[in-house]
Short mmCIF file of C-alpha atoms and ligand atoms in Angstrom, two decimals:
data_model
loop_
_atom_site.label_atom_id
_atom_site.label_comp_id
_atom_site.label_asym_id
_atom_site.label_seq_id
_atom_site.Cartn_x
_atom_site.Cartn_y
_atom_site.Cartn_z
CA MET A 165 -7.51 23.57 1.48
CA ILE A 166 -7.50 27.30 2.28
CA LEU A 167 -8.41 29.22 -0.79
CA GLU A 168 -6.22 32.30 -1.38
CA SER A 169 -8.39 35.05 -2.65
CA LYS A 170 -12.11 36.10 -2.46
CA GLU A 171 -12.49 36.02 -6.01
CA ILE A 172 -11.23 32.34 -6.41
CA LYS A 173 -13.24 31.31 -3.54
CA LYS A 174 -16.48 32.83 -5.11
CA LYS A 175 -15.60 30.97 -8.42
CA VAL A 176 -15.18 27.71 -6.58
CA GLU A 177 -18.45 28.11 -4.72
CA GLY A 178 -20.32 29.16 -7.82
CA PHE A 179 -19.06 26.02 -9.69
CA LEU A 180 -19.95 23.73 -6.83
CA ASP A 181 -23.37 25.23 -6.52
CA LEU A 182 -24.06 24.52 -10.11
CA VAL A 183 -22.65 20.87 -9.77
CA LYS A 184 -24.75 20.42 -6.58
CA GLU A 185 -27.94 21.61 -8.26
CA ARG A 186 -27.48 19.07 -10.97
CA ASN A 187 -26.38 16.19 -8.79
CA SER A 188 -28.17 16.93 -5.48
CA LEU A 189 -28.70 13.25 -4.56
CA GLU A 190 -25.07 12.23 -5.12
CA PRO A 191 -23.02 13.03 -2.01
CA GLU A 192 -19.94 10.93 -2.81
CA PHE A 193 -19.78 12.25 -6.39
CA LEU A 194 -20.01 15.94 -4.85
CA GLN A 195 -17.26 15.32 -2.42
CA ALA A 196 -14.88 13.98 -5.22
CA VAL A 197 -15.75 17.10 -7.31
CA GLU A 198 -15.22 19.45 -4.43
CA GLU A 199 -11.75 18.05 -3.74
CA VAL A 200 -10.81 18.64 -7.30
CA ALA A 201 -12.48 22.01 -7.78
CA GLU A 202 -10.69 23.56 -4.87
CA THR A 203 -7.33 22.85 -6.33
CA VAL A 204 -7.96 23.03 -10.14
CA ILE A 205 -10.12 26.14 -10.37
CA PRO A 206 -7.29 28.34 -8.95
CA TYR A 207 -5.12 26.79 -11.48
CA ILE A 208 -7.47 27.46 -14.41
CA VAL A 209 -7.79 31.13 -13.07
CA GLN A 210 -4.05 31.53 -13.47
CA ASN A 211 -3.71 29.88 -16.83
CA ASP A 212 -5.40 31.77 -19.70
CA ILE A 213 -5.62 28.77 -22.22
CA TYR A 214 -8.33 27.11 -19.95
CA HIS A 215 -10.37 30.32 -19.39
CA GLY A 216 -13.84 30.53 -20.59
CA LYS A 217 -13.96 26.95 -21.98
CA ASN A 218 -16.06 25.33 -19.20
CA ILE A 219 -13.46 22.48 -19.21
CA LEU A 220 -14.14 21.29 -15.54
CA LEU A 221 -17.97 21.61 -16.15
CA ARG A 222 -17.58 19.38 -19.06
CA MET A 223 -15.35 17.01 -17.10
CA VAL A 224 -17.99 16.58 -14.29
CA GLU A 225 -20.60 15.33 -16.75
CA PRO A 226 -20.29 11.64 -17.99
CA GLU A 227 -19.90 11.29 -21.65
CA ARG A 228 -22.38 8.34 -21.16
CA ALA A 229 -24.02 6.75 -18.17
CA ILE A 230 -25.59 3.35 -18.87
CA THR A 231 -27.93 1.48 -16.46
CA PHE A 232 -29.41 -1.81 -17.04
CA ARG A 233 -31.45 -4.68 -15.58
CA VAL A 234 -29.59 -7.92 -14.66
CA ASN A 235 -31.83 -10.91 -14.15
CA TRP A 236 -30.38 -14.14 -12.94
CA VAL A 237 -31.59 -17.36 -11.15
CA ASP A 238 -30.23 -18.27 -7.66
CA ASP A 239 -29.45 -21.86 -6.48
CA SER A 240 -32.93 -22.15 -5.08
CA GLY A 241 -34.46 -21.47 -8.44
CA GLU A 242 -35.59 -18.03 -7.58
CA ILE A 243 -35.31 -15.13 -10.15
CA GLN A 244 -33.12 -12.29 -8.73
CA VAL A 245 -33.12 -8.77 -10.24
CA ASN A 246 -30.17 -6.45 -9.77
CA ARG A 247 -29.03 -3.22 -11.38
CA GLY A 248 -26.06 -2.98 -13.58
CA TYR A 249 -24.09 0.28 -14.42
CA ARG A 250 -21.27 1.46 -16.59
CA ILE A 251 -20.30 5.24 -16.35
CA GLN A 252 -18.13 6.33 -19.40
CA MET A 253 -16.75 9.47 -17.85
CA ASN A 254 -14.09 10.79 -20.26
CA SER A 255 -12.42 9.39 -23.35
CA ALA A 256 -10.24 12.29 -24.29
CA ILE A 257 -6.94 10.60 -23.87
CA GLY A 258 -7.91 6.95 -24.58
CA PRO A 259 -10.57 4.32 -24.24
CA TYR A 260 -12.52 4.34 -21.07
CA LYS A 261 -10.76 2.31 -18.50
CA GLY A 262 -11.78 1.69 -14.80
CA GLY A 263 -13.02 -1.28 -12.53
CA LEU A 264 -16.34 -2.96 -11.93
CA ARG A 265 -17.63 -3.07 -8.36
CA PHE A 266 -20.08 -5.62 -7.10
CA HIS A 267 -21.39 -4.28 -3.68
CA PRO A 268 -24.90 -3.65 -2.26
CA SER A 269 -23.92 -0.03 -1.86
CA VAL A 270 -23.32 0.53 -5.46
CA ASN A 271 -25.37 3.37 -6.99
CA MET A 272 -24.87 6.38 -9.39
CA SER A 273 -23.21 8.57 -6.79
CA ILE A 274 -20.63 5.92 -5.91
CA LEU A 275 -19.84 5.12 -9.53
CA LYS A 276 -19.71 8.62 -10.69
CA PHE A 277 -17.27 9.52 -7.93
CA LEU A 278 -15.12 6.61 -8.77
CA ALA A 279 -15.29 7.31 -12.52
CA PHE A 280 -14.49 10.89 -12.01
CA GLU A 281 -11.43 10.10 -9.89
CA GLN A 282 -10.45 7.59 -12.55
CA VAL A 283 -10.00 10.03 -15.24
CA PHE A 284 -7.37 12.06 -13.20
CA LYS A 285 -5.80 8.85 -12.09
CA ASN A 286 -5.40 7.31 -15.43
CA SER A 287 -4.08 10.54 -16.87
CA LEU A 288 -1.45 10.51 -14.15
CA THR A 289 -0.23 7.26 -15.20
CA THR A 290 0.99 8.74 -18.54
CA LEU A 291 -0.74 5.83 -20.40
CA PRO A 292 -3.39 6.47 -22.86
CA MET A 293 -6.56 5.60 -20.90
CA GLY A 294 -9.68 7.54 -20.49
CA GLY A 295 -11.81 7.13 -17.27
CA GLY A 296 -14.81 4.98 -16.63
CA LYS A 297 -16.33 2.75 -13.83
CA GLY A 298 -19.18 0.38 -13.51
CA GLY A 299 -20.63 -2.34 -11.47
CA SER A 300 -23.78 -3.68 -9.73
CA ASP A 301 -25.66 -3.62 -6.39
CA PHE A 302 -25.21 -7.47 -6.41
CA ASP A 303 -23.85 -8.73 -3.06
CA PRO A 304 -21.30 -11.50 -3.86
CA LYS A 305 -21.08 -12.33 -0.04
CA GLY A 306 -22.54 -15.80 0.78
CA LYS A 307 -23.20 -16.59 -3.04
CA SER A 308 -22.06 -20.05 -4.30
CA ASP A 309 -19.52 -20.18 -7.27
CA ASN A 310 -22.39 -21.14 -9.60
CA GLU A 311 -24.40 -18.07 -8.43
CA ILE A 312 -21.48 -15.75 -9.08
CA MET A 313 -21.02 -17.44 -12.47
CA ARG A 314 -24.69 -16.95 -13.42
CA PHE A 315 -24.67 -13.39 -12.24
CA CYS A 316 -21.45 -12.50 -14.08
CA HIS A 317 -22.82 -13.99 -17.26
CA ALA A 318 -26.05 -12.20 -16.97
CA PHE A 319 -24.36 -8.87 -16.39
CA MET A 320 -22.02 -9.21 -19.32
CA SER A 321 -24.91 -10.27 -21.52
CA GLU A 322 -25.81 -6.62 -21.52
CA LEU A 323 -22.61 -4.82 -20.93
CA PHE A 324 -20.90 -6.56 -23.88
CA ARG A 325 -22.52 -4.19 -26.32
CA HIS A 326 -21.07 -0.98 -24.73
CA ILE A 327 -17.47 -2.13 -24.19
CA GLY A 328 -14.57 -3.34 -26.48
CA PRO A 329 -10.70 -3.23 -26.53
CA ASN A 330 -10.79 0.17 -28.29
CA THR A 331 -13.97 1.50 -26.55
CA ASP A 332 -13.98 0.63 -22.94
CA VAL A 333 -11.89 -1.96 -20.96
CA PRO A 334 -13.26 -2.80 -17.44
CA ALA A 335 -11.22 -4.40 -14.69
CA GLY A 336 -11.99 -5.51 -11.04
CA ASP A 337 -12.64 -3.47 -7.97
CA ILE A 338 -14.39 -4.34 -4.58
CA GLY A 339 -16.18 -7.72 -5.02
CA VAL A 340 -14.61 -8.37 -8.42
CA GLY A 341 -11.45 -10.42 -8.52
CA GLY A 342 -9.86 -13.03 -10.80
CA ARG A 343 -12.93 -15.36 -10.43
CA GLU A 344 -15.44 -12.73 -11.59
CA ILE A 345 -13.20 -11.36 -14.36
CA GLY A 346 -12.98 -15.09 -15.71
CA PHE A 347 -16.73 -15.46 -15.88
CA LEU A 348 -17.23 -11.92 -17.38
CA PHE A 349 -14.64 -12.56 -20.08
CA GLY A 350 -16.11 -16.04 -20.87
CA MET A 351 -19.44 -14.61 -21.71
CA TYR A 352 -17.93 -11.53 -23.65
CA LYS A 353 -15.88 -13.92 -25.76
CA LYS A 354 -18.92 -16.27 -26.52
CA LEU A 355 -21.16 -13.31 -27.56
CA LYS A 356 -18.62 -11.55 -29.70
CA ASN A 357 -16.70 -14.52 -30.89
CA GLU A 358 -13.47 -12.69 -30.38
CA PHE A 359 -10.53 -13.18 -28.05
CA THR A 360 -9.55 -9.63 -27.23
CA GLY A 361 -8.10 -7.71 -24.39
CA VAL A 362 -11.46 -6.34 -23.42
CA LEU A 363 -11.09 -6.87 -19.66
CA THR A 364 -7.82 -6.61 -17.60
CA GLY A 365 -7.17 -8.60 -14.45
CA LYS A 366 -7.36 -11.73 -16.60
CA GLY A 367 -5.66 -14.99 -15.54
CA VAL A 368 -1.98 -15.12 -16.67
CA THR A 369 -2.56 -18.25 -18.88
CA TRP A 370 -5.25 -16.41 -20.89
CA GLY A 371 -3.93 -12.89 -21.47
CA GLY A 372 -3.45 -11.60 -17.99
CA SER A 373 -0.33 -9.67 -16.78
CA LEU A 374 2.04 -10.87 -14.09
CA ILE A 375 2.03 -8.47 -11.08
CA ARG A 376 -1.53 -7.22 -11.91
CA PRO A 377 -3.01 -8.76 -8.70
CA GLU A 378 -0.30 -7.13 -6.77
CA ALA A 379 -0.06 -3.86 -8.46
CA THR A 380 -2.44 -1.59 -6.59
CA GLY A 381 -1.17 -2.62 -3.13
CA TYR A 382 2.45 -2.72 -4.22
CA GLY A 383 2.08 0.68 -5.94
CA THR A 384 0.53 2.22 -2.81
CA VAL A 385 3.65 1.18 -0.75
CA TYR A 386 6.02 2.33 -3.50
CA PHE A 387 4.32 5.78 -3.38
CA ALA A 388 4.81 5.83 0.36
CA GLN A 389 8.28 4.96 -0.12
CA LYS A 390 8.87 7.86 -2.52
CA MET A 391 7.24 10.22 -0.06
CA LEU A 392 9.23 9.01 2.84
CA GLN A 393 12.49 9.55 0.75
CA THR A 394 11.71 13.21 0.36
CA LYS A 395 12.27 13.38 4.11
CA GLY A 396 15.41 11.02 3.95
CA ASP A 397 13.22 8.29 5.64
CA GLU A 398 12.33 4.72 4.68
CA ILE A 399 9.78 1.90 5.36
CA ASN A 400 12.26 -0.34 7.09
CA GLY A 401 11.35 -0.42 10.86
CA LYS A 402 8.18 1.44 10.57
CA THR A 403 4.88 0.24 12.14
CA VAL A 404 1.93 0.19 9.69
CA THR A 405 -1.78 0.03 10.10
CA ILE A 406 -3.68 -1.31 6.99
CA SER A 407 -7.51 -1.42 6.64
CA GLY A 408 -9.27 -3.97 4.49
CA ALA A 409 -8.34 -7.61 3.87
CA GLY A 410 -8.96 -7.76 0.12
CA ASN A 411 -6.82 -7.50 -2.95
CA VAL A 412 -5.22 -4.06 -2.21
CA ALA A 413 -4.79 -4.73 1.52
CA GLN A 414 -3.09 -8.07 1.03
CA TYR A 415 -0.39 -6.90 -1.38
CA ALA A 416 0.13 -3.57 0.44
CA ALA A 417 0.81 -5.76 3.54
CA GLU A 418 3.08 -8.16 1.46
CA LYS A 419 5.27 -5.31 0.11
CA ILE A 420 5.52 -3.60 3.67
CA ILE A 421 6.76 -6.85 5.07
CA GLN A 422 9.29 -7.28 2.20
CA LEU A 423 10.55 -3.67 2.75
CA GLY A 424 11.08 -4.50 6.62
CA GLY A 425 7.97 -2.71 8.00
CA LYS A 426 5.75 -4.14 10.67
CA VAL A 427 2.02 -4.59 9.65
CA ILE A 428 -0.09 -4.59 12.84
CA THR A 429 -3.68 -4.52 11.51
CA LEU A 430 -6.12 -5.71 8.83
CA SER A 431 -9.89 -5.33 8.61
CA ASP A 432 -13.09 -6.09 6.89
CA SER A 433 -16.51 -4.47 7.21
CA SER A 434 -17.14 -6.25 10.53
CA GLY A 435 -14.14 -5.19 12.42
CA TYR A 436 -10.34 -5.17 12.65
CA ILE A 437 -7.66 -7.42 13.95
CA PHE A 438 -4.53 -6.05 15.89
CA ASP A 439 -1.32 -8.14 16.08
CA SER A 440 1.13 -6.49 18.12
CA ASP A 441 3.76 -9.10 17.14
CA GLY A 442 3.30 -8.07 13.51
CA ILE A 443 1.59 -9.91 10.64
CA CYS A 444 4.52 -11.71 9.09
CA SER A 445 4.53 -13.57 5.68
CA ASP A 446 3.20 -16.80 7.09
CA LYS A 447 0.34 -15.09 8.84
CA LEU A 448 -0.34 -13.01 5.66
CA ALA A 449 -0.59 -16.37 3.67
CA PHE A 450 -3.12 -17.41 6.23
CA VAL A 451 -5.08 -14.39 5.57
CA MET A 452 -4.90 -14.71 1.77
CA ASP A 453 -6.24 -18.29 2.01
CA LEU A 454 -8.93 -17.27 4.38
CA LYS A 455 -10.17 -14.33 2.19
CA ASN A 456 -9.45 -15.53 -1.29
CA ASN A 457 -10.12 -19.27 -0.98
CA LYS A 458 -12.34 -19.83 2.01
CA ARG A 459 -14.09 -16.40 1.66
CA GLY A 460 -14.05 -16.19 5.47
CA ARG A 461 -14.12 -13.32 7.85
CA ILE A 462 -11.06 -11.46 9.33
CA SER A 463 -12.21 -12.21 12.91
CA SER A 464 -11.13 -15.84 12.28
CA TYR A 465 -7.49 -14.69 12.52
CA VAL A 466 -7.60 -14.58 16.29
CA LYS A 467 -8.58 -18.16 16.40
CA THR A 468 -5.43 -19.22 14.75
CA TYR A 469 -3.21 -16.49 16.29
CA PRO A 470 -4.59 -16.04 19.83
CA ASN A 471 -2.04 -13.24 20.73
CA ALA A 472 -3.86 -11.01 18.42
CA GLN A 473 -7.06 -9.13 19.16
CA TYR A 474 -10.21 -8.57 17.26
CA PHE A 475 -12.29 -5.37 17.58
CA ALA A 476 -15.72 -5.64 16.22
CA ASN A 477 -17.32 -2.70 14.44
CA LYS A 478 -14.04 -0.54 14.66
CA THR A 479 -11.44 0.68 12.36
CA PRO A 480 -7.69 0.28 12.74
CA TRP A 481 -6.93 4.04 13.01
CA GLU A 482 -7.12 3.99 16.86
CA GLN A 483 -3.79 2.03 16.92
CA PRO A 484 -0.57 4.03 17.09
CA CYS A 485 1.44 3.74 13.85
CA ASP A 486 4.02 5.55 11.78
CA ILE A 487 2.22 4.81 8.49
CA ALA A 488 -1.49 4.38 7.73
CA LEU A 489 -2.62 2.66 4.51
CA PRO A 490 -6.43 2.87 4.14
CA CYS A 491 -7.27 0.09 1.59
CA ALA A 492 -10.82 -0.83 2.10
CA THR A 493 -13.45 1.63 1.02
CA GLN A 494 -14.58 5.32 0.65
CA ASN A 495 -14.84 7.39 3.69
CA GLU A 496 -13.49 5.00 6.15
CA LEU A 497 -11.15 7.42 7.69
CA GLN A 498 -12.90 10.43 9.22
CA LEU A 499 -11.82 13.66 10.90
CA SER A 500 -11.76 11.99 14.33
CA ASP A 501 -9.59 9.05 13.00
CA ALA A 502 -7.18 11.59 11.35
CA ASN A 503 -6.78 13.35 14.63
CA ARG A 504 -6.25 10.13 16.48
CA LEU A 505 -3.55 9.14 13.93
CA LEU A 506 -1.85 12.42 14.33
CA ASP A 507 -1.95 12.37 18.10
CA ASN A 508 -0.36 8.98 17.95
CA GLY A 509 2.57 10.26 15.83
CA CYS A 510 1.57 9.05 12.34
CA ILE A 511 3.90 10.65 9.73
CA CYS A 512 2.49 9.19 6.47
CA VAL A 513 -0.79 8.23 4.85
CA SER A 514 -0.87 6.71 1.44
CA GLU A 515 -4.35 5.71 0.14
CA GLY A 516 -4.91 2.28 -1.30
CA ALA A 517 -8.58 2.59 -1.54
CA ASN A 518 -10.52 5.35 -3.46
CA MET A 519 -11.50 8.38 -1.47
CA PRO A 520 -10.95 6.68 1.92
CA SER A 521 -10.30 9.89 3.73
CA THR A 522 -13.17 12.42 4.02
CA ASN A 523 -12.15 16.03 2.82
CA GLU A 524 -12.05 17.07 6.61
CA ALA A 525 -9.49 14.34 7.50
CA ILE A 526 -7.43 15.39 4.44
CA PHE A 527 -7.38 18.78 5.69
CA ALA A 528 -6.29 17.84 9.08
CA PHE A 529 -3.30 15.78 7.63
CA GLN A 530 -2.41 18.73 5.37
CA LYS A 531 -2.57 21.23 8.31
CA ALA A 532 -0.29 19.00 10.29
CA LYS A 533 1.99 18.88 7.23
CA ILE A 534 2.49 15.05 7.38
CA LEU A 535 2.93 13.16 4.08
CA PHE A 536 -0.42 12.46 2.58
CA ALA A 537 -1.09 10.84 -0.87
CA PRO A 538 -4.55 10.77 -2.38
CA GLY A 539 -5.76 7.58 -3.90
CA LYS A 540 -5.86 8.83 -7.34
CA ALA A 541 -1.97 9.21 -7.16
CA SER A 542 -1.02 6.43 -4.70
CA ASN A 543 -3.34 3.61 -6.01
CA ALA A 544 -2.76 4.34 -9.60
CA GLY A 545 -0.43 1.25 -9.90
CA GLY A 546 -3.35 -1.01 -10.42
CA VAL A 547 -4.77 0.83 -13.43
CA ALA A 548 -1.28 1.48 -14.66
CA THR A 549 -0.60 -2.34 -14.81
CA SER A 550 -3.82 -2.84 -16.39
CA GLY A 551 -2.63 -0.41 -19.00
CA LEU A 552 0.44 -2.71 -19.37
CA GLU A 553 -1.76 -5.63 -19.57
CA MET A 554 -3.54 -4.01 -22.54
CA THR A 555 -0.15 -3.30 -24.35
CA GLN A 556 0.88 -6.83 -23.84
CA ASN A 557 -2.48 -8.08 -25.27
CA SER A 558 -1.95 -5.84 -28.25
CA LEU A 559 1.53 -7.08 -28.79
CA ARG A 560 0.51 -10.66 -27.99
CA TYR A 561 3.42 -10.83 -25.80
CA ASN A 562 4.11 -11.32 -22.02
CA TRP A 563 6.63 -9.31 -20.13
CA THR A 564 8.32 -11.19 -17.09
CA ARG A 565 7.46 -10.43 -13.43
CA ASP A 566 10.54 -8.31 -12.95
CA GLU A 567 9.84 -6.40 -16.14
CA VAL A 568 6.25 -5.54 -15.01
CA ASP A 569 7.40 -4.64 -11.44
CA GLU A 570 10.09 -2.31 -12.83
CA LYS A 571 7.67 -0.56 -15.00
CA LEU A 572 5.30 -0.15 -12.14
CA LYS A 573 7.95 1.26 -9.91
CA GLU A 574 8.94 3.68 -12.68
CA ILE A 575 5.22 4.79 -13.14
CA MET A 576 4.76 5.34 -9.50
CA GLY A 577 8.05 7.43 -9.49
CA ASN A 578 6.80 9.36 -12.39
CA ILE A 579 3.40 10.08 -10.60
CA HIS A 580 5.33 11.10 -7.54
CA ASP A 581 7.45 13.50 -9.70
CA LYS A 582 4.28 15.07 -11.28
CA CYS A 583 2.87 15.61 -7.74
CA ILE A 584 5.97 17.50 -6.87
CA ALA A 585 5.97 19.54 -10.13
CA PHE A 586 2.43 20.83 -9.52
CA GLY A 587 2.20 20.61 -5.71
CA LYS A 588 5.33 21.68 -4.20
CA ASP A 589 5.43 25.05 -2.40
CA GLU A 590 8.77 26.41 -3.23
CA LYS A 591 9.10 28.58 -0.12
CA SER A 592 8.22 26.11 2.53
CA GLY A 593 9.14 22.90 0.57
CA TYR A 594 5.81 21.33 1.61
CA ILE A 595 4.33 18.97 -1.07
CA ASP A 596 0.57 19.11 -1.42
CA TYR A 597 -0.02 15.83 -3.17
CA VAL A 598 -3.61 16.57 -3.60
CA LYS A 599 -3.12 19.61 -5.44
CA GLY A 600 -0.28 18.17 -7.38
CA ALA A 601 -2.24 15.05 -8.56
CA ASN A 602 -5.42 17.03 -9.35
CA ILE A 603 -3.63 19.70 -11.46
CA ALA A 604 -1.16 17.26 -13.30
CA GLY A 605 -4.19 14.89 -14.05
CA PHE A 606 -6.35 17.82 -15.16
CA VAL A 607 -3.74 19.24 -17.56
CA LYS A 608 -3.37 16.31 -19.80
CA VAL A 609 -7.08 15.59 -20.21
CA ALA A 610 -7.85 19.35 -20.46
CA ASP A 611 -5.24 19.84 -23.24
CA ALA A 612 -6.74 16.85 -25.25
CA MET A 613 -10.18 18.20 -24.84
CA LEU A 614 -9.07 21.45 -26.14
CA ALA A 615 -7.37 20.02 -29.11
CA GLN A 616 -10.38 17.88 -30.03
CA GLY A 617 -12.86 20.77 -29.89
CA ILE A 618 -16.40 20.80 -28.45
CA VAL A 619 -17.38 17.18 -28.83
P1 NDP B 725 -11.85 -6.35 -2.34
O1 NDP B 725 -13.22 -6.75 -2.60
O2 NDP B 725 -10.71 -7.34 -2.62
O3 NDP B 725 -11.66 -5.94 -0.73
C1 NDP B 725 -12.35 -4.99 -0.14
C2 NDP B 725 -12.01 -4.94 1.30
O4 NDP B 725 -12.64 -3.73 1.87
C3 NDP B 725 -12.59 -6.16 2.12
O5 NDP B 725 -11.79 -6.46 3.12
C4 NDP B 725 -13.96 -5.44 2.49
O6 NDP B 725 -14.49 -6.20 3.59
C5 NDP B 725 -13.61 -4.09 2.77
N1 NDP B 725 -14.60 -3.29 2.80
C6 NDP B 725 -15.65 -3.16 1.72
N2 NDP B 725 -16.59 -2.30 2.04
C7 NDP B 725 -16.32 -1.97 3.37
C8 NDP B 725 -17.08 -1.04 4.29
N3 NDP B 725 -18.15 -0.41 3.83
N4 NDP B 725 -16.40 -0.83 5.45
C9 NDP B 725 -15.27 -1.44 5.82
N5 NDP B 725 -14.58 -2.30 5.04
C10 NDP B 725 -15.25 -2.49 3.76
O7 NDP B 725 -11.59 -4.89 -3.09
P2 NDP B 725 -10.24 -4.29 -3.39
O8 NDP B 725 -9.17 -4.57 -2.35
O9 NDP B 725 -9.92 -4.45 -4.85
O10 NDP B 725 -10.58 -2.62 -3.33
C11 NDP B 725 -10.32 -1.97 -2.03
C12 NDP B 725 -10.26 -0.48 -2.44
O11 NDP B 725 -9.23 -0.26 -3.34
C13 NDP B 725 -11.60 0.03 -3.04
O12 NDP B 725 -11.75 1.34 -2.60
C14 NDP B 725 -11.12 0.04 -4.53
O13 NDP B 725 -11.98 1.02 -5.32
C15 NDP B 725 -9.75 0.57 -4.45
N6 NDP B 725 -8.92 0.20 -5.59
C16 NDP B 725 -8.77 -1.14 -6.10
C17 NDP B 725 -8.11 -1.44 -7.07
C18 NDP B 725 -7.82 -2.77 -7.58
O14 NDP B 725 -6.83 -2.87 -8.41
N7 NDP B 725 -8.44 -3.76 -7.05
C19 NDP B 725 -7.34 -0.29 -7.89
C20 NDP B 725 -7.49 0.97 -7.25
C21 NDP B 725 -8.25 1.17 -6.19
P3 NDP B 725 -15.79 -7.15 3.58
O15 NDP B 725 -15.31 -8.43 2.97
O16 NDP B 725 -16.27 -7.22 4.86
O17 NDP B 725 -16.81 -6.41 2.44
#
């Protein structure tokens, strides 16, 4: 973003220097803070009520950061030691809420960036949820179901004392799906002797919400649909590249197919597949079985569908498309990828993952004035539906699939409206969704913090 005045630029730099000094070894966290500071500090400067309160400085400091040891025994009888975390970032507007990630790359920087983004995202949903995130450097790949169960039980045997339905309600994220949530919930229930809505993403027969598995991917597509509508355009007939092949990518692909778009790529951390005929529902069902049941690699796709191609160690952004949906992981879409997408005529990027585009890539999209939605707005459908799961648990009632889907659509529409309210340039008509999401997310949390005093 181009900062308008020297005075504001100085304030932003001063703030970022302070945050850097305190968090020098946390590059992902600093990246997330920088993206927010550049849009929120100019807004604070223009709005007296936030002056001199150090609100943003308070928001970048977790209310609580917990790390703990997780011991477990693998199938060969060996004792394994992993590190567990829960970052309780901000509870001004509700109990901490945010996923658990199991991936070898998990560390403080990754979880603090995710928790910080989560605060803004949860605020945008309009539901009463604070922000948190947690996880472990445990690598689920190649582990047996029994090993996964033993790890999840060991992890929860410490986490349980820090969470609760009115305190902190974790969900899934990378490496944590329905299977893991089940094991985690089982241990929480045993230790507390309580059946409560302490985790979301539960199975539908034991407190889960219909549409929760689909919600992040569907929501990302609903948001793209809303953005396209501002240009009188639609998803029908568009060519779409998607990265990832996990929960978010699978359901983003499903919704694109339902809306008449053509999905041409999916990926995992080893490479991507390109199917110029389009990944239809049958092919997507194959991918879902491959990833969710067989826990296989995306490269297997080309053995079953030989017309498709597999590109090892590459990302899908080199394929021409109208819409790009990054749904894998942070910083998977860099400046060179953004330039490639733009050169190839891409008109819309809706982030399914958290912070998949680098700040330089975002700047390139904004400079080219294409439709660009940051994850904290476009992937908020997952946590929003988690919020709906919490409500259903409190009511001890289940809404139907259509009811939840309608509410999800409505929430994504509301988030889109808020991005317009705070991000639209009245002169040019350009909607800066990054600015809109950051400021709208900030205002609700900041107002609550002001009302609650210095706590
Ligand atoms: P999954 O574990 O289901 O899938 C993750 C996918 O991303 C896999 O295909 C994985 O490939 C790929 N991936 C992981 N790390 C890398 C990497 N370093 N480089 C390339 N690909 C990688 O996770 P989800 O689909 O749940 O999450 C995907 C993204 O969406 C994350 O950024 C997450 O934070 C975000 N998100 C998820 C929500 C949810 O409800 N699940 C809600 C909001 C955001 P491989 O199998 O090789 O590791």
